[in-house]
Tab-separated table of C-alpha atoms in Angstrom:
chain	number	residue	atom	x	y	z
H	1	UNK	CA	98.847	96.341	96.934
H	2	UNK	CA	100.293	93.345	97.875
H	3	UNK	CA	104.427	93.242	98.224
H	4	UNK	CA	104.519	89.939	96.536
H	5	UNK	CA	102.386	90.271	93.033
H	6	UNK	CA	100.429	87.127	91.750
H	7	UNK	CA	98.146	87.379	88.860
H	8	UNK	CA	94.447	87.603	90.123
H	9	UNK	CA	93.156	84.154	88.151
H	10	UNK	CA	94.344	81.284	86.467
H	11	UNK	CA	92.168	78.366	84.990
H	12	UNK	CA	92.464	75.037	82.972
H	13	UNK	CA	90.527	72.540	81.958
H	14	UNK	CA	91.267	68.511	84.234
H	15	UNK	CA	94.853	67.176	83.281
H	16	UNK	CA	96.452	70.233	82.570
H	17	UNK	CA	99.350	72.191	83.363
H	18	UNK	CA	99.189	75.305	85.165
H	19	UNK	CA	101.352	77.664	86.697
H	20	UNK	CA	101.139	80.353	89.171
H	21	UNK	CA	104.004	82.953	89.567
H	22	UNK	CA	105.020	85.365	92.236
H	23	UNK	CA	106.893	88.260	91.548
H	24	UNK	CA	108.890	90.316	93.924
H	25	UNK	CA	111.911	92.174	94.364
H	26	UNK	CA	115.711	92.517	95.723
H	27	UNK	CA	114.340	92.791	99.380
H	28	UNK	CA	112.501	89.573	99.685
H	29	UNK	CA	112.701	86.871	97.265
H	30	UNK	CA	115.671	88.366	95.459
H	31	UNK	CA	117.438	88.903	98.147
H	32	UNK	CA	117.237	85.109	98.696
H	33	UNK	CA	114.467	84.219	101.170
H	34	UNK	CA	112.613	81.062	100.915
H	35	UNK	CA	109.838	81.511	99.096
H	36	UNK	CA	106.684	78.948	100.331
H	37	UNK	CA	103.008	78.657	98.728
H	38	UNK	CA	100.092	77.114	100.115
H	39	UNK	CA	96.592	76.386	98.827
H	40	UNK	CA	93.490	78.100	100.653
H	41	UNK	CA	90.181	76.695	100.474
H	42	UNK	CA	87.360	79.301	101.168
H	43	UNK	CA	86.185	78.370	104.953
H	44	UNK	CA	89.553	76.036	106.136
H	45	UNK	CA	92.529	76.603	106.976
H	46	UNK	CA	95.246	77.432	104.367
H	47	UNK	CA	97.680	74.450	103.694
H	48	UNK	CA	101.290	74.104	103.278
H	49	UNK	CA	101.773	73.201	99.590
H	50	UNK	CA	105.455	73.569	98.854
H	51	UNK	CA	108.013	75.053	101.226
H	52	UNK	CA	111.632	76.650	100.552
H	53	UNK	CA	110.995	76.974	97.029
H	54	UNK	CA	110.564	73.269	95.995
H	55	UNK	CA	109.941	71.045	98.902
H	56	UNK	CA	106.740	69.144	99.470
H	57	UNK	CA	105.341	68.450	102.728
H	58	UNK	CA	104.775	64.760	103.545
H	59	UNK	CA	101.296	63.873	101.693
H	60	UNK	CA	101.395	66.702	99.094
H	61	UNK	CA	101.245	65.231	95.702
H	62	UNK	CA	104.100	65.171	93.129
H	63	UNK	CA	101.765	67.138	90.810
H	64	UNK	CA	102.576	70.295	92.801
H	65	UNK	CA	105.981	71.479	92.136
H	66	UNK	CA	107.711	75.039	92.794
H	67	UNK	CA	110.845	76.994	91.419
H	68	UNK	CA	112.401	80.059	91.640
H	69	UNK	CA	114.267	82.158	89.564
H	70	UNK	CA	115.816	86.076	90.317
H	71	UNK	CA	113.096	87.744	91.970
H	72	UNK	CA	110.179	85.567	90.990
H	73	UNK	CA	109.026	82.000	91.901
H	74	UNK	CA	106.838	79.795	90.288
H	75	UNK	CA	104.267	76.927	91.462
H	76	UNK	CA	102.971	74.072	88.716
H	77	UNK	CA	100.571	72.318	89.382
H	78	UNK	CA	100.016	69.654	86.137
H	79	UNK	CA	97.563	66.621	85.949
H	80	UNK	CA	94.988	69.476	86.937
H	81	UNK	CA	91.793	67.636	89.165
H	82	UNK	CA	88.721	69.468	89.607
H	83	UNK	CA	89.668	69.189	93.735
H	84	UNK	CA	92.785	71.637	92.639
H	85	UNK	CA	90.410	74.446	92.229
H	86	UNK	CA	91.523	77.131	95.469
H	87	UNK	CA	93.288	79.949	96.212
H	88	UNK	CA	97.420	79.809	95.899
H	89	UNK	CA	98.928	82.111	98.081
H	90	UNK	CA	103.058	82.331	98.033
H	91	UNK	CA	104.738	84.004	101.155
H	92	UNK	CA	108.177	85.051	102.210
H	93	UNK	CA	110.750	87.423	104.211
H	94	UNK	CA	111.163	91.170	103.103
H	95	UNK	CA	114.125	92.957	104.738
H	96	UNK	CA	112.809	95.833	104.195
H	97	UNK	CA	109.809	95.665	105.948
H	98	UNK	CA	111.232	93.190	108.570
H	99	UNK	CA	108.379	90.248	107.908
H	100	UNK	CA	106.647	87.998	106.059
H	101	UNK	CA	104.764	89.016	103.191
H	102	UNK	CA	102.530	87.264	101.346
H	103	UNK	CA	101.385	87.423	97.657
H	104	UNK	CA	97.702	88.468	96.586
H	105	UNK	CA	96.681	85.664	95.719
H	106	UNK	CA	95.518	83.668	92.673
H	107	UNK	CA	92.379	81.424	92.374
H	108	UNK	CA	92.677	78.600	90.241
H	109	UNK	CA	89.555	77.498	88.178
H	110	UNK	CA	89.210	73.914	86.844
H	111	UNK	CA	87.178	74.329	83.804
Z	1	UNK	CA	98.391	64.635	116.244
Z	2	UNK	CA	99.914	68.251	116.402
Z	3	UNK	CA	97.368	70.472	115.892
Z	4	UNK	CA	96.458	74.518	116.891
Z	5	UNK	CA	92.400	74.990	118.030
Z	6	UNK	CA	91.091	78.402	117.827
Z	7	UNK	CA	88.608	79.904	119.789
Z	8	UNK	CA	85.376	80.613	118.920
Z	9	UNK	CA	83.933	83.172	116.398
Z	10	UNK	CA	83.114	86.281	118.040
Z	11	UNK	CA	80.390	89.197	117.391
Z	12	UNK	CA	81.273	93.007	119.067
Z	13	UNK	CA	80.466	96.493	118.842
Z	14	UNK	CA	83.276	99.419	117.802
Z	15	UNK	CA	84.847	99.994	120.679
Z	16	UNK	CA	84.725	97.071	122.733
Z	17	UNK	CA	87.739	94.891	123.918
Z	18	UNK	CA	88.932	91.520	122.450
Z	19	UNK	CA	91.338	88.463	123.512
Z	20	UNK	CA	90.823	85.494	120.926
Z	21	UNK	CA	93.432	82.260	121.662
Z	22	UNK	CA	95.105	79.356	120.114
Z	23	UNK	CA	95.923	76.468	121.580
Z	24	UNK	CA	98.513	73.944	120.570
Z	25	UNK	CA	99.349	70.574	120.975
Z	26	UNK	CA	100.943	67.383	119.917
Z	27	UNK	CA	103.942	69.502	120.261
Z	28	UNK	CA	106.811	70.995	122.437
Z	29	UNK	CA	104.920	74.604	122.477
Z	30	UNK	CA	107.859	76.696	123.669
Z	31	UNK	CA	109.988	75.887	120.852
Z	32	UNK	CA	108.027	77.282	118.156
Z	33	UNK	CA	107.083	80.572	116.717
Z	34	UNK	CA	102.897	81.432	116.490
Z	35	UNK	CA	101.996	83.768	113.721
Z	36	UNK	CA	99.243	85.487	113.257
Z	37	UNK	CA	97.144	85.870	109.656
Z	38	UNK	CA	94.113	88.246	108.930
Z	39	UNK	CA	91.786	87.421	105.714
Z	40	UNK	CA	89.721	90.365	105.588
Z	41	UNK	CA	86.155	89.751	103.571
Z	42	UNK	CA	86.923	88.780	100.274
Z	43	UNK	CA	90.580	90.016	100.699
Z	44	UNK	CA	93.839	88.191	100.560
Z	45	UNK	CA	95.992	86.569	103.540
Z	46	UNK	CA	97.894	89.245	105.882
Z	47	UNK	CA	100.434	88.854	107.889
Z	48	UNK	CA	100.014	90.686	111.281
Z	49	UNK	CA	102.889	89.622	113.669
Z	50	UNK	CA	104.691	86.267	115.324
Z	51	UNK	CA	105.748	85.140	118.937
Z	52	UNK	CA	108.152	83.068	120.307
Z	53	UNK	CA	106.032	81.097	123.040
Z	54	UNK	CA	109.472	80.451	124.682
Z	55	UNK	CA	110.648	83.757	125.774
Z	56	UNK	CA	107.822	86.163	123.969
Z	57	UNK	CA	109.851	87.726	121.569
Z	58	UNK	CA	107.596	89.315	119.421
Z	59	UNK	CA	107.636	91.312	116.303
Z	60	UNK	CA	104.721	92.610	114.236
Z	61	UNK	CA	103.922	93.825	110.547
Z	62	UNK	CA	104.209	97.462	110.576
Z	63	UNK	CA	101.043	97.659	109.416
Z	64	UNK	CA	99.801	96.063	112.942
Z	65	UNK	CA	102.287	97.827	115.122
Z	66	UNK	CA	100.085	99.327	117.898
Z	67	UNK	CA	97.013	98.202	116.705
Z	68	UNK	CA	96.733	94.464	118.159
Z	69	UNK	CA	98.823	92.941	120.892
Z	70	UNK	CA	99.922	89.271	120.720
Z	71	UNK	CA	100.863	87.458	123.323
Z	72	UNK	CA	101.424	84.233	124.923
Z	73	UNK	CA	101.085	81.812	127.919
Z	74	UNK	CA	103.598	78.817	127.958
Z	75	UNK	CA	102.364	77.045	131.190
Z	76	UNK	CA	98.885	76.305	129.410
Z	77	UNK	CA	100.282	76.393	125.474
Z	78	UNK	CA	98.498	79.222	124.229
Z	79	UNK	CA	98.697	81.990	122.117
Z	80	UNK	CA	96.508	84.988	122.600
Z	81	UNK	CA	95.983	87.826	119.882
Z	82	UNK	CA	94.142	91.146	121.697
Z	83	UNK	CA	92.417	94.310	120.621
Z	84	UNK	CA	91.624	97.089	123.074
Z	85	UNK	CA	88.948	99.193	120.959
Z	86	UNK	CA	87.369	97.550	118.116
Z	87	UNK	CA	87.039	99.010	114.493
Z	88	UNK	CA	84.678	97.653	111.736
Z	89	UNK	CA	87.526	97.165	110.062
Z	90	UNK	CA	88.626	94.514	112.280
Z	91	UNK	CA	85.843	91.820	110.808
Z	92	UNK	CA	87.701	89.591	109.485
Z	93	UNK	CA	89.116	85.460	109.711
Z	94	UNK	CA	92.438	85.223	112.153
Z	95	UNK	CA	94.495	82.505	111.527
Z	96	UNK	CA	97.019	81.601	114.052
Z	97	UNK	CA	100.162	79.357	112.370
Z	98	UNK	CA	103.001	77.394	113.677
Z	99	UNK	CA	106.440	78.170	112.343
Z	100	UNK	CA	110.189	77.354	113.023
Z	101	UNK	CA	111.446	81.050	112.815
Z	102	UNK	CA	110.258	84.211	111.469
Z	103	UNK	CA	111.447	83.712	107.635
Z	104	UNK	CA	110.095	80.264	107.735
Z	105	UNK	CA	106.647	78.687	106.359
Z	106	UNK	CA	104.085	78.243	108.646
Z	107	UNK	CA	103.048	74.111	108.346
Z	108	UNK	CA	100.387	73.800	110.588
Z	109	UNK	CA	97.168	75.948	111.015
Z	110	UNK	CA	94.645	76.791	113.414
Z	111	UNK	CA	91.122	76.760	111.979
Z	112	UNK	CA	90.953	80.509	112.189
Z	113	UNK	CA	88.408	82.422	114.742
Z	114	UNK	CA	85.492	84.823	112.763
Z	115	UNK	CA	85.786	88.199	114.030
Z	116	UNK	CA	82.572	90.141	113.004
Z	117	UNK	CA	82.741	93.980	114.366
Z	118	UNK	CA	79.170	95.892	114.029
Z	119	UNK	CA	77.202	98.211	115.966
């Protein structure tokens, strides 16, 4: 069981809005580490999708967006495009367990 | 282009001995932390430890402590992740990562090296 919990699936149908949230506690993202997400398509190498909460790397569309709130973060992802469809992973710190953590992951279906 | 090349996938029996490596470039190697990343089958992303190419400070997941040994070699800008004795349970996809500390992101990726274990 994963440290940071993010539900299993999500799906929509092509210019949607979606969201993807990651829950975890007063050791890691309450406790006020970054929280980063990146998008994993089966047989390549994950990618950077948003980084300290919000921030986009350079060539990451405005359509992905991220947030965080308490102990939970969010990622959006609206105008939904069929190339979307991956697994979202979000990662950060735990203090208690002295290192990054990452969430279970969520695959996103485009419908 | 900064980028981190992985070696090649790799096929072993339980038991045997292992030393896969990443290579980076397009970048000052010594001033950034590798991480490593294990996707088991089907499974979600794992973090397994991270070195500082610079000195070698290490630390691992808990979860990894004593099982793998990462390591490094500045002069040729590699990072090396190492298993003494082999378990089925090692098959998996390792991911090495560039990142500027231990709480950060990691924004570039190696490819990942296959890791099949089977007697």
């Amino acid at each position: 069981q994963s440290v940071l919990t993010q539900p299993p699936s999500v799906s929509g149908a092509p210019g949607q809005r979606v969201t993807i949230s990651c829950t975890g506690s007063s050791s890691n993202i309450g406790a006020g580490f970054d929280v980063h997400w990146y998008q994993h398509l089966p047989g390549t190498a994950p990618k950077l999708l948003i980084y300290g909460h919000s921030d986009r790397p350079s060539g990451v569309p405005d359509r992905f967006s991220g947030s965080k709130s308490g102990t939970s973060a969010s990622l959006a992802i609206t105008g939904l495009q069929a190339e979307d469809e991956a697994d979202y992973y979000c990662q950060s710190y735990d203090s208690s367990l002295t290192g990054v953590v990452f969430g279970g992951g969520t695959k996103l279906t485009v419908l | 282009e900064v980028q981190l090349v992985q070696s090649g996938a790799e096929v072993k029996k339980p038991g045997e001995s292992l030393k896969i490596s990443c290579k980076g470039s397009g970048y000052r190697f010594t001033t950034y932390w590798i991480g490593w990343v294990r996707q088991m089958p089907g499974k979600d992303l794992q973090w397994m430890g991270i070195i500082y190419p610079g000195d070698s400070d290490t630390r691992y997941s808990p979860s990894f402590q004593g099982q793998v040994t990462i390591s490094a070699d500045k002069s040729i800008s590699t990072a090396y992740l190492q298993w003494s004795s082999l378990k089925a349970s090692d098959t998996a996809i390792y991911y090495c990562a560039r990142s500027a500390g231990v709480y950060y992101y990691m924004d570039v990726w190696g490819k990942g090296t296959t890791v099949t274990v089977s007697s």
